Amino acid sequence: MNEQYAVDVLICGAGAAGLTLAIELARRGIRFRLIEKSPEPFHGSRGKGIQPRSQEVFEDLGILDRLFAVGGVYPTERRYRDDGSVSEAHSIEHNVPTAAEPYQQPLMVPQFLTERVMRERLLELGHRPQFGCELVAFQQDADGVTAQLTDTAGTQAVRVRWLVGADGGRSFVRHALDVGFPGKTLGVRALVADVQLSGLTPDCWHRFGDGDLQRQIAVCPLAGTELFQIQAPIPLDVDIDLGAEGLTAFIASRTGRDDIQVHAVSWASAYTMNARLADHYRVGQVFLVGDAAHIHPPTGGQGLNTSVQDAYNLGWKLAAVANGAPQPLLDSYEEERRPVAASVLGLSTQLLDNLQRGDMRRGREVHQLDIGYPHSSLTLGNAGHRAPDAKLRGAAGQSVRLFDVFKGTHWTLLGYGVAPGSVLPRAGLQVHYIGAHAERVDELGQFQDAYALAIGEWVLVRPDGYIGAVVASADVERLEGYLLQVGLHPV
Ligand SMILES: Cc1cc2nc3c(=O)[nH]c(=O)nc-3n(C[C@H](O)[C@H](O)[C@H](O)COP(=O)(O)OP(=O)(O)OC[C@H]3O[C@@H](n4cnc5c(N)ncnc54)[C@H](O)[C@@H]3O)c2cc1C
């Protein structure tokens, strides 16, 4: 740690992206500060769907079981038709978990509960967000950033090596960098509100007026709470009363029912939908993650998930460079993550069009399991895809999940039928051998099914669970070159 810096990383914003980055840095022992201008945690449900790929990320961060314990599965949808008929259906495809993809259903957790679980994890790692502290200005040079922070004690300057703007769609950091945020306003305004109400049961997602923008309204029980989340498109230019009485009247106007009564509103917002992508994710020593870099409609439940995975991509790279890895590693963040957001923009806008026509179906395309970085400068050989799970047998006879082998901050090198000793372990790299008489046996053939390696091949898995390299034993020198490129030096 260079003493010219108060900390290595200043994270501006303690939403889902900032908290993920903080956990990633904390578990690697990197010095950082996480500031949040709000005096207290955000308490709205907003992004309530945790997609299968984010579930894998949260498993690695050590919070998946906690999230399942506080959240729940998506309920079926009950559609109320004008002729008085009612039908029930799943809008979410139900796929069976497989050995390679253990999580197949979105998990419902209101965002305020997800963030609470993340803050608890951060506390376990010895850190907490500093609430009521706002970034108000910064200047950068080639070595770092000088940031002005304001809290109740006044304004102070801090010198940091990197600043990360995890400060949401209206990002102060993005504006200050003068990074363009092109895209479009979609001409759709929506209401979202977390309420206590009577007149509807908490066993399903109630949908009225599907396919008619003037009359659509959905009321979903929020898993882990006694609240319901109301969502409805609203006119662009009409003031909506977001109080309990106003929402009761609004529901009656959409459903024709006066037995649905809102008793309390814990959070509500009326917002205009946009689809925008930042021109750059990095300017010098400053990065953008999450909504600061991309915003899109909530359809498909991609916003929070994409934000978390931005931070998951950047975190290990910042830590590696802080610990001496070559600087170009950081360039791969924008290279890998910006195309992902570009495709999410297209997907969520398409799903919004479908929704307006009454088509609510969502399938694998929203699960984010097919995201990968095959064209990244960090990818060597036929690699870049998500590293699947598989069950192996340990030499001691126990069952071993690959995801448990990957879990943590290290890289993992798996040698398939490779003679031990040709690549030496080093700090940050765990080397494991798989074979009939090796430390791990592919007894069920799940590893071979998922990875399809030839005998004698190596597969290198990055700390964020993507395959960085696949190389034959004869090419071990290329593997050594790759390991140096990402800062993994022999001890
Ligand atoms: C109304 C609404 C409904 C949504 N519905 C869904 C949904 O159904 N599904 C889904 O996946 N996503 C949804 N989203 C999107 C999802 O909530 C976001 O993608 C997610 O919150 C992004 O996380 P983030 O950490 O990048 O930003 P945010 O959660 O916005 O966090 C940014 C934080 O930075 C703080 N901050 C800002 N400026 C400063 C500063 N200068 N100094 C210090 N702190 C600062 C803010 O106070 C805030 O806490 C919705 C969003 C909105 C607004």
Coordinates of C-alpha atoms and ligand atoms in Angstrom, one line a residue:
M1 CA 0.0 0.0 0.0
N2 CA 1.4 3.3 -1.1
E3 CA 1.2 5.8 1.8
Q4 CA 0.3 8.7 -0.5
Y5 CA -3.2 7.2 -0.5
A6 CA -5.7 7.3 2.4
V7 CA -7.2 4.1 0.9
D8 CA -6.7 2.4 -2.5
V9 CA -10.4 2.6 -3.6
L10 CA -13.1 5.1 -2.8
I11 CA -16.5 3.6 -3.7
C12 CA -19.2 6.3 -4.2
G13 CA -22.6 4.8 -3.5
A14 CA -23.7 1.9 -1.2
G15 CA -26.4 0.4 -3.4
A16 CA -26.2 -3.2 -4.8
A17 CA -23.2 -2.4 -7.0
G18 CA -21.2 -0.5 -4.3
L19 CA -21.9 -3.2 -1.7
T20 CA -20.8 -6.0 -4.0
L21 CA -17.5 -4.2 -4.8
A22 CA -16.9 -3.5 -1.1
I23 CA -17.4 -7.2 -0.2
E24 CA -15.0 -8.2 -3.1
L25 CA -12.3 -5.8 -1.9
A26 CA -12.9 -6.5 1.8
R27 CA -12.4 -10.2 1.4
R28 CA -9.1 -9.6 -0.4
G29 CA -7.8 -7.2 2.3
I30 CA -7.8 -4.1 0.0
R31 CA -8.1 -0.8 1.7
F32 CA -11.2 1.0 0.6
R33 CA -13.9 3.4 1.8
L34 CA -17.6 3.0 0.9
I35 CA -19.6 6.3 1.1
E36 CA -23.3 6.8 0.8
K37 CA -24.9 10.2 0.6
S38 CA -28.3 9.0 2.1
P39 CA -28.4 9.2 5.8
E40 CA -29.8 5.7 6.0
P41 CA -30.2 2.5 3.8
F42 CA -32.6 2.6 0.9
H43 CA -35.9 0.9 1.8
G44 CA -37.7 0.2 -1.5
S45 CA -38.3 -3.1 -3.2
R46 CA -37.1 -2.0 -6.7
G47 CA -34.9 -4.9 -8.2
K48 CA -36.6 -7.9 -6.6
G49 CA -35.5 -10.7 -8.9
I50 CA -32.2 -12.4 -8.3
Q51 CA -31.3 -14.3 -11.5
P52 CA -29.6 -17.7 -11.5
R53 CA -26.2 -16.2 -12.5
S54 CA -26.3 -13.7 -9.6
Q55 CA -27.3 -16.6 -7.3
E56 CA -24.0 -18.2 -8.2
V57 CA -22.2 -14.9 -7.6
F58 CA -23.9 -14.6 -4.2
E59 CA -22.9 -18.2 -3.4
D60 CA -19.3 -17.3 -3.9
L61 CA -19.8 -14.2 -1.7
G62 CA -21.2 -16.4 1.1
I63 CA -24.7 -14.9 1.1
L64 CA -26.9 -17.2 -1.1
D65 CA -28.4 -19.3 1.6
R66 CA -29.2 -16.2 3.6
L67 CA -31.0 -14.7 0.6
F68 CA -33.0 -17.9 0.1
A69 CA -33.9 -17.8 3.8
V70 CA -35.2 -14.2 3.6
G71 CA -36.7 -14.4 0.1
G72 CA -38.9 -16.8 -1.8
V73 CA -39.8 -18.2 -5.1
Y74 CA -41.9 -16.2 -7.6
P75 CA -45.6 -17.0 -7.1
T76 CA -47.9 -18.0 -10.0
E77 CA -49.8 -15.2 -11.8
R78 CA -53.5 -14.8 -11.5
R79 CA -55.0 -13.0 -14.4
Y80 CA -58.3 -11.3 -14.0
R81 CA -60.2 -10.8 -17.3
D82 CA -62.9 -8.3 -18.1
D83 CA -65.5 -11.1 -18.5
G84 CA -64.9 -12.0 -14.8
S85 CA -62.9 -15.1 -15.6
V86 CA -59.7 -15.8 -13.8
S87 CA -56.7 -18.0 -14.9
E88 CA -53.4 -18.9 -13.2
A89 CA -50.1 -19.5 -15.0
H90 CA -46.4 -19.4 -14.5
S91 CA -44.8 -16.5 -16.4
I92 CA -41.4 -17.8 -15.5
E93 CA -40.1 -21.0 -17.2
H94 CA -39.6 -23.7 -14.7
N95 CA -36.4 -25.5 -15.5
V96 CA -34.9 -28.4 -13.5
P97 CA -31.6 -27.7 -11.8
T98 CA -28.7 -29.6 -13.5
A99 CA -25.3 -30.6 -12.2
A100 CA -23.7 -27.9 -14.4
E101 CA -26.4 -25.2 -13.5
P102 CA -27.6 -25.7 -10.0
Y103 CA -29.8 -22.6 -10.0
Q104 CA -32.6 -22.3 -12.5
Q105 CA -35.3 -20.0 -11.1
P106 CA -35.1 -16.4 -10.2
L107 CA -35.3 -15.8 -6.5
M108 CA -37.5 -13.0 -5.2
V109 CA -35.9 -10.8 -2.6
P110 CA -36.9 -7.1 -2.3
Q111 CA -33.8 -5.0 -2.9
F112 CA -33.8 -3.5 0.6
L113 CA -33.5 -7.0 2.1
T114 CA -30.8 -8.0 -0.4
E115 CA -28.8 -4.9 0.5
R116 CA -29.3 -5.6 4.2
V117 CA -27.9 -9.1 3.8
M118 CA -24.9 -7.6 1.8
R119 CA -24.3 -5.1 4.6
E120 CA -24.3 -7.9 7.1
R121 CA -21.7 -9.8 5.1
L122 CA -19.6 -6.6 4.9
L123 CA -19.8 -6.2 8.6
E124 CA -18.5 -9.8 9.0
L125 CA -15.5 -8.7 6.9
G126 CA -14.9 -5.7 9.1
H127 CA -16.4 -2.9 7.1
R128 CA -19.6 -0.8 6.9
P129 CA -20.9 1.9 4.5
Q130 CA -20.4 5.5 5.8
F131 CA -24.0 6.9 5.5
G132 CA -24.5 10.6 5.1
C133 CA -21.3 11.2 3.3
E134 CA -21.4 12.6 -0.2
L135 CA -18.9 12.9 -2.9
V136 CA -19.2 16.6 -4.1
A137 CA -16.1 17.1 -6.3
F138 CA -13.0 15.3 -7.5
Q139 CA -9.9 15.8 -9.6
Q140 CA -7.7 13.1 -11.1
D141 CA -4.1 12.9 -12.3
A142 CA -2.1 10.0 -13.6
D143 CA -1.5 8.5 -10.1
G144 CA -4.8 8.9 -8.4
V145 CA -7.9 10.9 -7.5
T146 CA -8.4 13.7 -4.9
A147 CA -12.0 13.6 -3.8
Q148 CA -14.0 16.1 -1.7
L149 CA -16.4 14.5 0.7
T150 CA -19.0 16.2 2.7
D151 CA -20.7 14.9 5.9
T152 CA -22.0 16.4 9.0
A153 CA -18.5 17.3 10.1
G154 CA -17.9 19.4 7.0
T155 CA -15.9 18.9 3.8
Q156 CA -12.6 16.9 3.7
A157 CA -10.3 16.0 0.9
V158 CA -9.1 12.4 0.5
R159 CA -6.5 11.1 -1.8
V160 CA -7.2 7.7 -3.3
R161 CA -5.7 5.6 -6.1
W162 CA -9.0 4.8 -7.7
L163 CA -12.5 6.2 -7.5
V164 CA -15.5 4.0 -8.4
G165 CA -18.8 5.6 -9.3
A166 CA -21.5 3.2 -8.0
D167 CA -23.8 6.2 -7.6
G168 CA -26.8 5.1 -9.7
G169 CA -28.5 6.3 -12.8
R170 CA -28.1 10.0 -12.2
S171 CA -24.4 9.4 -11.4
F172 CA -22.5 12.4 -10.2
V173 CA -19.3 10.7 -11.1
R174 CA -20.4 10.1 -14.7
H175 CA -21.5 13.7 -15.1
A176 CA -18.3 15.1 -13.6
L177 CA -16.2 12.9 -16.0
D178 CA -18.4 14.3 -18.8
V179 CA -19.0 10.8 -20.1
G180 CA -21.8 10.6 -22.6
F181 CA -24.9 8.6 -21.7
P182 CA -26.6 8.2 -25.0
G183 CA -29.8 6.2 -25.5
K184 CA -33.5 7.0 -25.4
T185 CA -36.4 7.9 -23.2
L186 CA -38.9 5.1 -23.9
G187 CA -42.1 7.1 -23.6
V188 CA -43.3 4.9 -20.8
R189 CA -43.9 6.0 -17.2
A190 CA -44.6 3.6 -14.4
L191 CA -45.6 3.6 -10.8
V192 CA -44.0 1.2 -8.3
A193 CA -45.1 1.1 -4.7
D194 CA -44.6 -1.1 -1.7
V195 CA -47.8 -1.2 0.4
Q196 CA -49.7 -2.9 3.0
L197 CA -53.2 -3.8 1.7
S198 CA -56.3 -5.9 2.2
G199 CA -58.5 -7.5 -0.4
L200 CA -55.9 -9.6 -2.2
T201 CA -54.3 -12.8 -1.1
P202 CA -50.5 -13.2 -0.8
D203 CA -50.4 -16.5 -2.6
C204 CA -50.1 -15.2 -6.2
W205 CA -49.1 -12.3 -8.4
H206 CA -52.4 -10.5 -9.3
R207 CA -52.6 -9.0 -12.8
F208 CA -55.4 -6.9 -14.2
G209 CA -55.9 -5.4 -17.6
D210 CA -53.0 -7.2 -19.3
G211 CA -52.2 -5.9 -22.8
D212 CA -53.9 -2.5 -22.2
L213 CA -51.5 0.2 -21.2
Q214 CA -54.3 2.4 -19.8
R215 CA -55.6 -0.3 -17.4
Q216 CA -52.7 -2.6 -16.6
I217 CA -51.8 -3.1 -13.0
A218 CA -49.9 -5.9 -11.2
V219 CA -49.9 -6.5 -7.5
C220 CA -47.2 -8.9 -6.2
P221 CA -46.7 -10.2 -2.7
L222 CA -43.1 -9.3 -1.7
A223 CA -41.4 -12.4 -0.4
G224 CA -39.9 -12.0 3.1
T225 CA -42.3 -9.2 4.0
E226 CA -46.0 -8.5 4.6
L227 CA -45.9 -6.0 1.8
F228 CA -47.3 -6.1 -1.8
Q229 CA -45.5 -4.3 -4.7
I230 CA -47.8 -2.5 -7.0
Q231 CA -46.6 -1.9 -10.6
A232 CA -48.5 -0.1 -13.3
P233 CA -47.9 2.0 -16.4
I234 CA -49.1 5.6 -15.9
P235 CA -49.6 8.5 -18.3
L236 CA -46.6 10.7 -18.9
D237 CA -48.1 13.9 -17.8
V238 CA -50.5 13.2 -15.0
D239 CA -49.7 13.7 -11.3
I240 CA -50.4 10.5 -9.3
D241 CA -51.2 10.6 -5.6
L242 CA -48.8 8.0 -4.1
G243 CA -50.4 8.1 -0.6
A244 CA -52.6 5.2 0.7
E245 CA -55.9 6.9 -0.3
G246 CA -54.6 7.8 -3.7
L247 CA -53.3 4.3 -4.4
T248 CA -56.6 2.8 -3.2
A249 CA -58.4 5.0 -5.7
F250 CA -55.9 4.2 -8.4
I251 CA -56.3 0.4 -7.9
A252 CA -60.1 0.8 -8.0
S253 CA -59.9 2.7 -11.2
R254 CA -57.8 0.0 -12.8
T255 CA -59.5 -3.1 -11.4
G256 CA -63.1 -1.9 -10.9
R257 CA -62.8 -3.3 -7.4
D258 CA -63.4 -1.2 -4.2
D259 CA -62.6 -4.0 -1.8
I260 CA -58.8 -3.6 -2.3
Q261 CA -57.7 -1.1 0.3
V262 CA -54.2 0.3 0.8
H263 CA -53.5 0.9 4.5
A264 CA -49.9 2.1 4.4
V265 CA -47.2 2.9 1.9
S266 CA -43.6 2.1 2.8
W267 CA -42.0 3.3 -0.5
A268 CA -43.4 4.6 -3.8
S269 CA -42.0 6.1 -7.0
A270 CA -43.3 7.3 -10.3
Y271 CA -40.5 7.1 -12.9
T272 CA -39.9 7.4 -16.6
M273 CA -38.2 4.5 -18.4
N274 CA -34.9 5.0 -20.2
A275 CA -32.5 2.8 -22.0
R276 CA -29.0 4.4 -21.9
L277 CA -25.4 3.2 -21.9
A278 CA -22.3 5.2 -20.9
D279 CA -19.8 5.8 -23.6
H280 CA -17.0 4.7 -21.3
Y281 CA -16.8 2.7 -18.1
R282 CA -13.3 4.0 -17.3
V283 CA -11.6 7.4 -17.5
G284 CA -8.1 7.2 -16.1
Q285 CA -8.3 6.3 -12.4
V286 CA -12.1 6.5 -12.3
F287 CA -14.6 3.7 -13.1
L288 CA -18.4 3.5 -13.4
V289 CA -20.3 0.4 -12.3
G290 CA -24.0 -0.5 -12.1
D291 CA -26.8 2.0 -13.0
A292 CA -24.1 4.7 -13.2
A293 CA -23.0 3.0 -16.4
H294 CA -26.3 1.7 -17.8
I295 CA -30.0 2.1 -17.2
H296 CA -32.9 0.2 -18.8
P297 CA -36.5 -0.8 -18.1
P298 CA -37.1 -3.1 -15.2
T299 CA -38.7 -5.8 -17.5
G300 CA -36.8 -9.0 -17.2
G301 CA -35.3 -8.0 -13.8
Q302 CA -31.8 -7.3 -15.2
G303 CA -30.8 -4.0 -13.5
L304 CA -29.7 -5.1 -10.1
N305 CA -28.2 -8.3 -11.5
T306 CA -26.1 -6.5 -14.2
S307 CA -24.9 -4.0 -11.6
V308 CA -23.8 -6.7 -9.1
Q309 CA -22.0 -8.5 -11.9
D310 CA -20.2 -5.3 -13.0
A311 CA -18.8 -5.0 -9.5
Y312 CA -18.0 -8.7 -9.3
N313 CA -15.9 -8.3 -12.5
L314 CA -14.1 -5.1 -11.4
G315 CA -13.4 -6.1 -7.8
W316 CA -10.9 -8.9 -8.3
K317 CA -9.1 -6.8 -11.0
L318 CA -8.7 -3.8 -8.8
A319 CA -7.4 -6.0 -6.0
A320 CA -5.0 -7.7 -8.3
V321 CA -3.5 -4.5 -9.6
A322 CA -3.4 -3.0 -6.1
N323 CA -1.3 -6.1 -5.3
G324 CA 1.1 -5.6 -8.3
A325 CA -0.6 -7.1 -11.3
P326 CA 0.0 -5.3 -14.6
Q327 CA -2.3 -2.2 -15.1
P328 CA -3.8 -3.4 -18.5
L329 CA -5.9 -5.9 -16.5
L330 CA -8.1 -3.0 -15.6
D331 CA -8.8 -2.2 -19.3
S332 CA -10.6 -5.6 -19.6
Y333 CA -13.4 -4.3 -17.3
E334 CA -15.0 -2.0 -19.9
E335 CA -14.1 -4.4 -22.7
E336 CA -16.0 -7.3 -20.9
R337 CA -18.9 -5.5 -19.2
R338 CA -20.0 -2.8 -21.6
P339 CA -21.1 -5.3 -24.3
V340 CA -23.1 -7.2 -21.7
A341 CA -25.0 -4.0 -20.8
A342 CA -25.6 -3.2 -24.4
S343 CA -27.3 -6.5 -24.9
V344 CA -29.3 -6.1 -21.7
L345 CA -30.6 -2.8 -23.0
G346 CA -31.9 -4.6 -26.1
L347 CA -33.4 -7.5 -24.1
S348 CA -35.2 -5.4 -21.5
T349 CA -36.6 -3.0 -24.1
Q350 CA -37.9 -6.0 -26.1
L351 CA -39.5 -7.5 -23.0
L352 CA -41.1 -4.1 -22.3
D353 CA -42.7 -4.2 -25.8
N354 CA -43.9 -7.7 -25.1
L355 CA -45.3 -6.7 -21.8
Q356 CA -47.3 -3.9 -23.4
R357 CA -48.9 -6.5 -25.6
G358 CA -49.7 -8.6 -22.6
D359 CA -46.9 -11.2 -23.1
M360 CA -45.2 -11.7 -19.7
R361 CA -43.2 -14.9 -20.5
R362 CA -39.5 -14.9 -19.5
G363 CA -37.1 -17.7 -20.0
R364 CA -33.5 -18.5 -20.1
E365 CA -32.6 -15.3 -21.8
V366 CA -33.0 -13.4 -18.5
H367 CA -31.1 -15.9 -16.3
Q368 CA -27.7 -14.4 -17.3
L369 CA -26.1 -17.9 -17.3
D370 CA -25.0 -17.5 -21.0
I371 CA -23.0 -14.3 -20.4
G372 CA -19.4 -14.8 -21.2
Y373 CA -16.3 -13.1 -22.4
P374 CA -15.0 -15.3 -25.3
H375 CA -13.6 -12.2 -27.2
S376 CA -11.9 -10.6 -24.2
S377 CA -8.2 -9.9 -24.3
L378 CA -8.1 -11.9 -21.1
T379 CA -9.3 -15.1 -22.8
L380 CA -6.9 -17.7 -24.0
G381 CA -7.9 -20.5 -26.3
N382 CA -11.5 -21.8 -26.6
A383 CA -12.5 -20.1 -23.3
G384 CA -14.4 -17.2 -21.9
H385 CA -17.6 -18.9 -20.9
R386 CA -19.0 -19.3 -17.4
A387 CA -17.3 -22.2 -15.6
P388 CA -20.0 -24.8 -14.9
D389 CA -20.5 -26.7 -11.6
A390 CA -20.0 -30.4 -11.4
K391 CA -19.9 -33.0 -8.7
L392 CA -16.6 -34.9 -8.2
R393 CA -15.4 -37.5 -5.7
G394 CA -12.5 -36.6 -3.6
A395 CA -9.7 -39.1 -3.1
A396 CA -10.8 -39.4 0.5
G397 CA -14.2 -40.6 -0.8
Q398 CA -16.2 -37.4 -0.1
S399 CA -18.4 -35.6 -2.6
V400 CA -16.9 -32.3 -3.9
R401 CA -18.7 -29.6 -5.8
L402 CA -16.6 -27.6 -8.2
F403 CA -18.3 -24.4 -7.0
D404 CA -16.9 -25.2 -3.6
V405 CA -13.5 -25.6 -5.1
F406 CA -13.9 -22.2 -6.9
K407 CA -15.4 -20.4 -3.8
G408 CA -13.1 -17.7 -2.5
T409 CA -10.7 -15.1 -4.0
H410 CA -8.3 -17.4 -5.8
W411 CA -7.9 -18.6 -9.4
T412 CA -8.3 -22.3 -9.9
L413 CA -6.3 -24.5 -12.4
L414 CA -7.7 -27.9 -13.1
G415 CA -5.5 -30.5 -14.8
Y416 CA -7.5 -33.2 -16.5
G417 CA -5.5 -36.4 -16.7
V418 CA -2.4 -34.2 -16.4
A419 CA 0.8 -35.4 -14.6
P420 CA 1.1 -33.5 -11.4
G421 CA 3.8 -30.9 -11.0
S422 CA 4.1 -29.3 -14.4
V423 CA 2.5 -26.0 -13.2
L424 CA 3.4 -25.0 -9.7
P425 CA 0.9 -23.5 -7.3
R426 CA 1.5 -19.8 -6.4
A427 CA -0.1 -17.2 -4.2
G428 CA -3.6 -16.8 -5.5
L429 CA -3.7 -19.9 -7.6
Q430 CA -5.0 -23.3 -6.5
V431 CA -4.0 -26.3 -8.7
H432 CA -6.1 -29.4 -8.7
Y433 CA -5.9 -32.6 -10.7
I434 CA -8.8 -34.7 -12.0
G435 CA -8.3 -38.2 -13.1
A436 CA -8.9 -41.9 -12.2
H437 CA -6.1 -41.9 -9.6
A438 CA -5.9 -38.2 -8.9
E439 CA -7.0 -36.1 -5.9
R440 CA -10.5 -35.7 -7.6
V441 CA -12.3 -38.3 -9.6
D442 CA -14.9 -37.5 -12.2
E443 CA -16.9 -40.5 -11.1
L444 CA -20.3 -39.4 -12.5
G445 CA -18.8 -38.0 -15.7
Q446 CA -20.2 -34.6 -14.8
F447 CA -16.9 -32.7 -15.2
Q448 CA -16.4 -34.2 -18.7
D449 CA -20.0 -33.5 -19.7
A450 CA -19.6 -29.8 -18.7
Y451 CA -16.1 -29.1 -19.8
A452 CA -15.5 -31.5 -22.6
L453 CA -11.7 -31.5 -22.2
A454 CA -9.3 -33.8 -23.9
I455 CA -7.0 -35.9 -21.6
G456 CA -4.0 -33.7 -20.8
E457 CA -5.7 -30.4 -21.0
W458 CA -5.7 -27.6 -18.4
V459 CA -8.6 -25.3 -17.7
L460 CA -8.0 -22.1 -15.8
V461 CA -11.0 -20.6 -13.9
R462 CA -10.9 -16.9 -13.0
P463 CA -11.9 -15.6 -9.5
D464 CA -15.2 -14.5 -11.0
G465 CA -16.1 -18.0 -12.3
Y466 CA -15.3 -17.6 -16.0
I467 CA -12.9 -19.8 -17.9
G468 CA -9.8 -17.7 -18.6
A469 CA -7.8 -20.3 -20.6
V470 CA -8.0 -23.9 -21.9
V471 CA -4.6 -25.2 -23.0
A472 CA -3.0 -28.5 -23.8
S473 CA -0.1 -29.8 -21.6
A474 CA 2.2 -29.2 -24.5
D475 CA 1.3 -25.5 -24.4
V476 CA 2.0 -25.0 -20.7
E477 CA 4.3 -22.1 -21.6
R478 CA 1.3 -20.1 -22.9
L479 CA -0.4 -20.8 -19.6
E480 CA 2.6 -19.5 -17.7
G481 CA 2.6 -16.3 -19.8
Y482 CA -1.1 -15.9 -19.1
L483 CA -0.6 -16.3 -15.3
L484 CA 2.1 -13.6 -15.3
Q485 CA -0.2 -11.3 -17.3
V486 CA -2.8 -11.5 -14.5
G487 CA -0.2 -11.0 -11.7
L488 CA 0.2 -14.7 -10.6
H489 CA 4.0 -15.0 -10.2
P490 CA 5.8 -18.1 -8.9
V491 CA 6.7 -17.7 -5.3
Ligands
LIG1 C1 -38.3 2.6 -9.7 C2 -37.3 1.5 -10.0 C3 -37.7 0.2 -10.2 C4 -36.8 -0.8 -10.5 N1 -37.2 -2.1 -10.7 C5 -36.3 -3.1 -10.9 C6 -36.6 -4.4 -11.1 O1 -37.8 -4.8 -11.0 N2 -35.7 -5.3 -11.4 C7 -34.3 -5.0 -11.5 O2 -33.4 -5.8 -11.6 N3 -34.0 -3.7 -11.3 C8 -34.9 -2.7 -11.0 N4 -34.5 -1.5 -10.9 C9 -33.1 -1.2 -11.1 C10 -32.3 -1.5 -9.8 O3 -32.9 -1.0 -8.7 C11 -30.9 -0.9 -10.1 O4 -30.4 -1.5 -11.3 C12 -30.0 -1.1 -8.9 O5 -30.4 -0.4 -7.8 C13 -28.6 -0.6 -9.4 O6 -27.8 -0.6 -8.3 P1 -26.6 0.5 -8.2 O7 -25.9 0.1 -6.9 O8 -25.9 0.6 -9.4 O9 -27.4 1.9 -8.0 P2 -28.3 2.4 -6.9 O10 -29.1 1.3 -6.2 O11 -29.1 3.5 -7.5 O12 -27.3 3.0 -5.7 C14 -26.6 4.2 -5.9 C15 -26.3 4.8 -4.6 O13 -25.4 5.9 -4.7 C16 -25.7 6.9 -3.8 N5 -25.1 8.1 -4.3 C17 -25.5 8.9 -5.4 N6 -24.7 9.9 -5.5 C18 -23.8 9.9 -4.5 C19 -22.7 10.8 -4.1 N7 -22.4 11.9 -4.8 N8 -22.1 10.5 -3.0 C20 -22.4 9.3 -2.3 N9 -23.4 8.5 -2.6 C21 -24.1 8.8 -3.7 C22 -27.2 6.9 -3.9 O14 -27.8 7.5 -2.7 C23 -27.6 5.4 -4.0 O15 -27.7 4.8 -2.7 C24 -35.4 -0.5 -10.6 C25 -35.0 0.8 -10.4 C26 -35.9 1.8 -10.1 C27 -35.4 3.2 -9.9

